[in-house]
């Protein structure tokens, strides 16, 4: 088995994350845990370091790195605080990643710069109360309204990653028949915090 050698970028990112963690994460992480506070400012600062858009190309405001650098950033963050490492990974992979891989060019230009900068935190909604994360049996539907311009989403999601703290979400809903693996569509939902406040109980 060959030993892996860190690239120059990986070494740079690892040291950058360690320095950042010592200054901005370690001093507050016990308090955040005890008070159940989500340290939103940390993710804005991670955005300034280029870590909220690790895989996003520079033309959309990202760092344009590959998966080796991405995994290095997640691993080093998680050594300091596992929850922050997980949140950074979820933001990059679930919300931002889906927009990067599957959105239209106009959507990429609209959303990726704000996600990559850390101005916005990305959320992800797949899991449902009755079907869990079994996407094939998902019950949330999306149907075009009478105008044919807008979709109306109807259903319930739970365990939404960053559902309480996110700004924009990718939500998966059914546009085809139950069991049809091609009958699902990803929707970008803005103003998530405002929506959360409106439906909170």
PDB file of C-alpha atoms in Angstrom:
ATOM      1  CA  UNK A   1       0.000   0.000   0.000  1.00  0.00           C
ATOM      2  CA  UNK A   2       1.445   3.344  -1.061  1.00  0.00           C
ATOM      3  CA  UNK A   3       1.656   6.187   1.413  1.00  0.00           C
ATOM      4  CA  UNK A   4      -0.208   9.330   0.416  1.00  0.00           C
ATOM      5  CA  UNK A   5       1.666  12.612   0.353  1.00  0.00           C
ATOM      6  CA  UNK A   6      -0.162  15.839   1.063  1.00  0.00           C
ATOM      7  CA  UNK A   7      -0.117  18.384  -1.717  1.00  0.00           C
ATOM      8  CA  UNK A   8       1.062  21.936  -1.126  1.00  0.00           C
ATOM      9  CA  UNK A   9      -2.554  23.108  -1.123  1.00  0.00           C
ATOM     10  CA  UNK A  10      -3.550  20.460   1.417  1.00  0.00           C
ATOM     11  CA  UNK A  11      -0.699  21.450   3.719  1.00  0.00           C
ATOM     12  CA  UNK A  12      -1.662  25.111   3.411  1.00  0.00           C
ATOM     13  CA  UNK A  13      -5.345  24.425   4.106  1.00  0.00           C
ATOM     14  CA  UNK A  14      -4.582  22.183   7.079  1.00  0.00           C
ATOM     15  CA  UNK A  15      -2.441  24.835   8.742  1.00  0.00           C
ATOM     16  CA  UNK A  16      -4.937  27.580   7.928  1.00  0.00           C
ATOM     17  CA  UNK A  17      -7.771  25.610   9.535  1.00  0.00           C
ATOM     18  CA  UNK A  18      -5.692  24.804  12.629  1.00  0.00           C
ATOM     19  CA  UNK A  19      -4.809  28.468  13.084  1.00  0.00           C
ATOM     20  CA  UNK A  20      -8.405  29.545  12.522  1.00  0.00           C
ATOM     21  CA  UNK A  21      -9.717  26.939  14.948  1.00  0.00           C
ATOM     22  CA  UNK A  22      -7.336  27.980  17.698  1.00  0.00           C
ATOM     23  CA  UNK A  23      -8.377  31.604  17.355  1.00  0.00           C
ATOM     24  CA  UNK A  24     -12.080  31.447  16.487  1.00  0.00           C
ATOM     25  CA  UNK A  25     -13.510  28.025  17.415  1.00  0.00           C
ATOM     26  CA  UNK A  26     -11.817  26.630  20.514  1.00  0.00           C
ATOM     27  CA  UNK A  27     -12.504  29.696  22.706  1.00  0.00           C
ATOM     28  CA  UNK A  28     -16.273  29.457  22.146  1.00  0.00           C
ATOM     29  CA  UNK A  29     -17.113  25.851  21.367  1.00  0.00           C
ATOM     30  CA  UNK A  30     -18.009  24.755  24.910  1.00  0.00           C
ATOM     31  CA  UNK A  31     -20.299  27.771  25.355  1.00  0.00           C
ATOM     32  CA  UNK A  32     -21.993  27.118  22.019  1.00  0.00           C
ATOM     33  CA  UNK A  33     -22.576  23.520  23.045  1.00  0.00           C
ATOM     34  CA  UNK A  34     -23.923  24.379  26.491  1.00  0.00           C
ATOM     35  CA  UNK A  35     -26.232  27.141  25.247  1.00  0.00           C
ATOM     36  CA  UNK A  36     -27.168  25.293  22.022  1.00  0.00           C
ATOM     37  CA  UNK A  37     -26.095  28.357  20.052  1.00  0.00           C
ATOM     38  CA  UNK A  38     -25.311  28.026  16.353  1.00  0.00           C
ATOM     39  CA  UNK A  39     -22.158  30.109  15.744  1.00  0.00           C
ATOM     40  CA  UNK A  40     -23.263  31.711  12.490  1.00  0.00           C
ATOM     41  CA  UNK A  41     -20.340  34.142  12.523  1.00  0.00           C
ATOM     42  CA  UNK A  42     -17.868  31.240  12.320  1.00  0.00           C
ATOM     43  CA  UNK A  43     -19.297  30.202   8.965  1.00  0.00           C
ATOM     44  CA  UNK A  44     -19.070  33.725   7.603  1.00  0.00           C
ATOM     45  CA  UNK A  45     -15.417  33.705   8.642  1.00  0.00           C
ATOM     46  CA  UNK A  46     -14.927  30.309   7.008  1.00  0.00           C
ATOM     47  CA  UNK A  47     -16.380  31.869   3.878  1.00  0.00           C
ATOM     48  CA  UNK A  48     -13.742  34.587   4.016  1.00  0.00           C
ATOM     49  CA  UNK A  49     -11.127  31.816   4.062  1.00  0.00           C
ATOM     50  CA  UNK A  50     -12.689  30.215   0.986  1.00  0.00           C
ATOM     51  CA  UNK A  51     -13.945  27.150   2.837  1.00  0.00           C
ATOM     52  CA  UNK A  52     -17.672  27.633   2.209  1.00  0.00           C
ATOM     53  CA  UNK A  53     -17.128  27.223  -1.517  1.00  0.00           C
ATOM     54  CA  UNK A  54     -14.171  24.850  -1.623  1.00  0.00           C
ATOM     55  CA  UNK A  55     -15.308  23.105  -4.809  1.00  0.00           C
ATOM     56  CA  UNK A  56     -17.003  26.126  -6.392  1.00  0.00           C
ATOM     57  CA  UNK A  57     -15.089  27.529  -9.397  1.00  0.00           C
ATOM     58  CA  UNK A  58     -13.602  31.018  -9.057  1.00  0.00           C
ATOM     59  CA  UNK A  59     -16.024  32.492 -11.605  1.00  0.00           C
ATOM     60  CA  UNK A  60     -18.778  31.913  -9.025  1.00  0.00           C
ATOM     61  CA  UNK A  61     -16.725  33.224  -6.121  1.00  0.00           C
ATOM     62  CA  UNK A  62     -15.373  29.897  -4.902  1.00  0.00           C
ATOM     63  CA  UNK A  63     -11.910  28.506  -4.235  1.00  0.00           C
ATOM     64  CA  UNK A  64     -11.930  26.055  -7.134  1.00  0.00           C
ATOM     65  CA  UNK A  65     -10.149  23.293  -5.221  1.00  0.00           C
ATOM     66  CA  UNK A  66     -10.630  19.552  -5.651  1.00  0.00           C
ATOM     67  CA  UNK A  67     -11.800  16.835  -3.303  1.00  0.00           C
ATOM     68  CA  UNK A  68      -8.385  16.296  -1.710  1.00  0.00           C
ATOM     69  CA  UNK A  69      -8.373  19.863  -0.432  1.00  0.00           C
ATOM     70  CA  UNK A  70     -12.046  19.612   0.508  1.00  0.00           C
ATOM     71  CA  UNK A  71     -11.545  16.458   2.577  1.00  0.00           C
ATOM     72  CA  UNK A  72      -8.503  18.027   4.250  1.00  0.00           C
ATOM     73  CA  UNK A  73     -10.583  21.031   5.305  1.00  0.00           C
ATOM     74  CA  UNK A  74     -13.384  18.837   6.692  1.00  0.00           C
ATOM     75  CA  UNK A  75     -10.954  16.579   8.561  1.00  0.00           C
ATOM     76  CA  UNK A  76      -9.025  19.433  10.153  1.00  0.00           C
ATOM     77  CA  UNK A  77     -12.179  21.305  11.159  1.00  0.00           C
ATOM     78  CA  UNK A  78     -13.673  18.138  12.620  1.00  0.00           C
ATOM     79  CA  UNK A  79     -10.582  17.517  14.742  1.00  0.00           C
ATOM     80  CA  UNK A  80     -11.342  20.840  16.416  1.00  0.00           C
ATOM     81  CA  UNK A  81     -15.151  20.646  16.513  1.00  0.00           C
ATOM     82  CA  UNK A  82     -16.990  17.806  14.810  1.00  0.00           C
ATOM     83  CA  UNK A  83     -20.269  19.684  14.510  1.00  0.00           C
ATOM     84  CA  UNK A  84     -18.671  22.627  12.717  1.00  0.00           C
ATOM     85  CA  UNK A  85     -16.842  20.266  10.374  1.00  0.00           C
ATOM     86  CA  UNK A  86     -20.117  18.487   9.611  1.00  0.00           C
ATOM     87  CA  UNK A  87     -21.987  21.747   9.037  1.00  0.00           C
ATOM     88  CA  UNK A  88     -19.318  23.011   6.663  1.00  0.00           C
ATOM     89  CA  UNK A  89     -19.442  19.713   4.769  1.00  0.00           C
ATOM     90  CA  UNK A  90     -23.249  19.730   4.567  1.00  0.00           C
ATOM     91  CA  UNK A  91     -23.258  23.292   3.264  1.00  0.00           C
ATOM     92  CA  UNK A  92     -20.654  22.503   0.593  1.00  0.00           C
ATOM     93  CA  UNK A  93     -21.972  19.110  -0.492  1.00  0.00           C
ATOM     94  CA  UNK A  94     -25.726  19.057  -0.046  1.00  0.00           C
ATOM     95  CA  UNK A  95     -26.976  22.529  -0.917  1.00  0.00           C
ATOM     96  CA  UNK A  96     -24.085  24.226  -2.702  1.00  0.00           C
ATOM     97  CA  UNK A  97     -23.003  21.003  -4.394  1.00  0.00           C
ATOM     98  CA  UNK A  98     -26.426  20.329  -5.884  1.00  0.00           C
ATOM     99  CA  UNK A  99     -26.677  23.864  -7.233  1.00  0.00           C
ATOM    100  CA  UNK A 100     -23.159  23.623  -8.666  1.00  0.00           C
ATOM    101  CA  UNK A 101     -23.808  20.277 -10.360  1.00  0.00           C
ATOM    102  CA  UNK A 102     -27.403  20.592 -11.516  1.00  0.00           C
ATOM    103  CA  UNK A 103     -28.675  24.185 -11.525  1.00  0.00           C
ATOM    104  CA  UNK A 104     -29.047  26.389 -14.568  1.00  0.00           C
ATOM    105  CA  UNK A 105     -26.343  28.916 -15.350  1.00  0.00           C
ATOM    106  CA  UNK A 106     -28.596  31.741 -14.159  1.00  0.00           C
ATOM    107  CA  UNK A 107     -29.201  29.947 -10.854  1.00  0.00           C
ATOM    108  CA  UNK A 108     -25.486  29.314 -10.386  1.00  0.00           C
ATOM    109  CA  UNK A 109     -24.754  32.992 -10.877  1.00  0.00           C
ATOM    110  CA  UNK A 110     -27.543  33.957  -8.501  1.00  0.00           C
ATOM    111  CA  UNK A 111     -26.801  31.599  -5.609  1.00  0.00           C
ATOM    112  CA  UNK A 112     -23.239  30.305  -5.684  1.00  0.00           C
ATOM    113  CA  UNK A 113     -21.416  33.581  -4.910  1.00  0.00           C
ATOM    114  CA  UNK A 114     -23.469  34.164  -1.755  1.00  0.00           C
ATOM    115  CA  UNK A 115     -23.083  30.546  -0.653  1.00  0.00           C
ATOM    116  CA  UNK A 116     -19.356  30.419  -1.410  1.00  0.00           C
ATOM    117  CA  UNK A 117     -18.709  33.641   0.507  1.00  0.00           C
ATOM    118  CA  UNK A 118     -20.507  32.406   3.617  1.00  0.00           C
ATOM    119  CA  UNK A 119     -23.045  35.220   3.362  1.00  0.00           C
ATOM    120  CA  UNK A 120     -25.679  32.519   2.991  1.00  0.00           C
ATOM    121  CA  UNK A 121     -25.730  29.137   4.717  1.00  0.00           C
ATOM    122  CA  UNK A 122     -27.110  26.301   2.610  1.00  0.00           C
ATOM    123  CA  UNK A 123     -29.750  23.851   3.840  1.00  0.00           C
ATOM    124  CA  UNK A 124     -30.991  20.506   2.534  1.00  0.00           C
ATOM    125  CA  UNK A 125     -34.402  18.853   2.783  1.00  0.00           C
ATOM    126  CA  UNK A 126     -35.008  15.228   1.846  1.00  0.00           C
ATOM    127  CA  UNK A 127     -36.129  13.338   4.968  1.00  0.00           C
ATOM    128  CA  UNK A 128     -39.861  13.014   5.719  1.00  0.00           C
ATOM    129  CA  UNK A 129     -41.766  11.968   8.866  1.00  0.00           C
ATOM    130  CA  UNK A 130     -43.321   8.806   7.397  1.00  0.00           C
ATOM    131  CA  UNK A 131     -40.710   7.639   4.895  1.00  0.00           C
ATOM    132  CA  UNK A 132     -37.431   8.788   6.423  1.00  0.00           C
ATOM    133  CA  UNK A 133     -34.729   9.290   3.802  1.00  0.00           C
ATOM    134  CA  UNK A 134     -36.206   6.715   1.412  1.00  0.00           C
ATOM    135  CA  UNK A 135     -36.387   9.052  -1.571  1.00  0.00           C
ATOM    136  CA  UNK A 136     -38.256   6.522  -3.691  1.00  0.00           C
ATOM    137  CA  UNK A 137     -41.250   6.637  -1.349  1.00  0.00           C
ATOM    138  CA  UNK A 138     -41.158  10.372  -0.717  1.00  0.00           C
ATOM    139  CA  UNK A 139     -44.615  11.943  -0.405  1.00  0.00           C
ATOM    140  CA  UNK A 140     -43.907  15.682  -0.725  1.00  0.00           C
ATOM    141  CA  UNK A 141     -45.179  16.776  -4.130  1.00  0.00           C
ATOM    142  CA  UNK A 142     -44.523  19.694  -6.454  1.00  0.00           C
ATOM    143  CA  UNK A 143     -47.272  20.642  -8.905  1.00  0.00           C
ATOM    144  CA  UNK A 144     -47.393  23.497 -11.397  1.00  0.00           C
ATOM    145  CA  UNK A 145     -49.974  26.126 -10.519  1.00  0.00           C
ATOM    146  CA  UNK A 146     -52.675  27.355 -12.899  1.00  0.00           C
ATOM    147  CA  UNK A 147     -50.321  29.902 -14.457  1.00  0.00           C
ATOM    148  CA  UNK A 148     -47.842  27.193 -15.382  1.00  0.00           C
ATOM    149  CA  UNK A 149     -45.011  29.377 -14.060  1.00  0.00           C
ATOM    150  CA  UNK A 150     -44.680  28.332 -10.438  1.00  0.00           C
ATOM    151  CA  UNK A 151     -44.571  25.068  -8.553  1.00  0.00           C
ATOM    152  CA  UNK A 152     -46.567  24.565  -5.372  1.00  0.00           C
ATOM    153  CA  UNK A 153     -44.844  22.249  -2.891  1.00  0.00           C
ATOM    154  CA  UNK A 154     -47.106  20.291  -0.570  1.00  0.00           C
ATOM    155  CA  UNK A 155     -45.890  17.915   2.117  1.00  0.00           C
ATOM    156  CA  UNK A 156     -43.778  17.636   5.232  1.00  0.00           C
ATOM    157  CA  UNK A 157     -40.030  17.481   5.791  1.00  0.00           C
ATOM    158  CA  UNK A 158     -38.138  16.906   9.019  1.00  0.00           C
ATOM    159  CA  UNK A 159     -34.502  16.769  10.110  1.00  0.00           C
ATOM    160  CA  UNK A 160     -33.752  19.470   7.535  1.00  0.00           C
ATOM    161  CA  UNK A 161     -30.009  20.052   7.609  1.00  0.00           C
ATOM    162  CA  UNK A 162     -29.518  23.718   8.624  1.00  0.00           C
ATOM    163  CA  UNK A 163     -33.296  24.111   8.552  1.00  0.00           C
ATOM    164  CA  UNK A 164     -33.267  26.551  11.451  1.00  0.00           C
ATOM    165  CA  UNK A 165     -30.098  28.450  10.592  1.00  0.00           C
ATOM    166  CA  UNK A 166     -29.904  28.277   6.798  1.00  0.00           C
ATOM    167  CA  UNK A 167     -30.736  31.013   4.315  1.00  0.00           C
ATOM    168  CA  UNK A 168     -31.433  29.021   1.168  1.00  0.00           C
ATOM    169  CA  UNK A 169     -32.331  25.345   0.805  1.00  0.00           C
ATOM    170  CA  UNK A 170     -32.424  22.648  -1.808  1.00  0.00           C
ATOM    171  CA  UNK A 171     -35.650  20.719  -1.201  1.00  0.00           C
ATOM    172  CA  UNK A 172     -36.428  17.442  -2.951  1.00  0.00           C
ATOM    173  CA  UNK A 173     -40.051  16.932  -3.988  1.00  0.00           C
ATOM    174  CA  UNK A 174     -41.919  14.452  -6.137  1.00  0.00           C
ATOM    175  CA  UNK A 175     -42.928  15.494  -9.638  1.00  0.00           C
ATOM    176  CA  UNK A 176     -43.597  11.940 -10.837  1.00  0.00           C
ATOM    177  CA  UNK A 177     -45.070   8.741  -9.462  1.00  0.00           C
ATOM    178  CA  UNK A 178     -44.069   7.152  -6.155  1.00  0.00           C
ATOM    179  CA  UNK A 179     -41.272   4.682  -6.795  1.00  0.00           C
ATOM    180  CA  UNK A 180     -40.104   6.424  -9.966  1.00  0.00           C
ATOM    181  CA  UNK A 181     -36.439   7.241  -9.370  1.00  0.00           C
ATOM    182  CA  UNK A 182     -36.607   9.872 -12.111  1.00  0.00           C
ATOM    183  CA  UNK A 183     -39.756  11.463 -10.717  1.00  0.00           C
ATOM    184  CA  UNK A 184     -38.012  13.728  -8.206  1.00  0.00           C
ATOM    185  CA  UNK A 185     -36.994  17.346  -8.635  1.00  0.00           C
ATOM    186  CA  UNK A 186     -34.731  19.605  -6.573  1.00  0.00           C
ATOM    187  CA  UNK A 187     -36.132  23.050  -5.771  1.00  0.00           C
ATOM    188  CA  UNK A 188     -34.233  26.060  -4.462  1.00  0.00           C
ATOM    189  CA  UNK A 189     -36.109  27.752  -1.625  1.00  0.00           C
ATOM    190  CA  UNK A 190     -34.969  31.208  -0.531  1.00  0.00           C
ATOM    191  CA  UNK A 191     -35.497  33.129   2.715  1.00  0.00           C
ATOM    192  CA  UNK A 192     -35.490  29.954   4.781  1.00  0.00           C
ATOM    193  CA  UNK A 193     -35.201  31.719   8.148  1.00  0.00           C
ATOM    194  CA  UNK A 194     -38.189  33.926   7.361  1.00  0.00           C
ATOM    195  CA  UNK A 195     -40.179  30.853   6.327  1.00  0.00           C
ATOM    196  CA  UNK A 196     -39.118  29.008   9.485  1.00  0.00           C
ATOM    197  CA  UNK A 197     -40.384  31.869  11.662  1.00  0.00           C
ATOM    198  CA  UNK A 198     -43.668  31.912   9.788  1.00  0.00           C
ATOM    199  CA  UNK A 199     -44.403  28.225  10.406  1.00  0.00           C
ATOM    200  CA  UNK A 200     -42.756  27.771  13.814  1.00  0.00           C
ATOM    201  CA  UNK A 201     -45.034  26.555  16.612  1.00  0.00           C
TER     202      UNK A 201
END
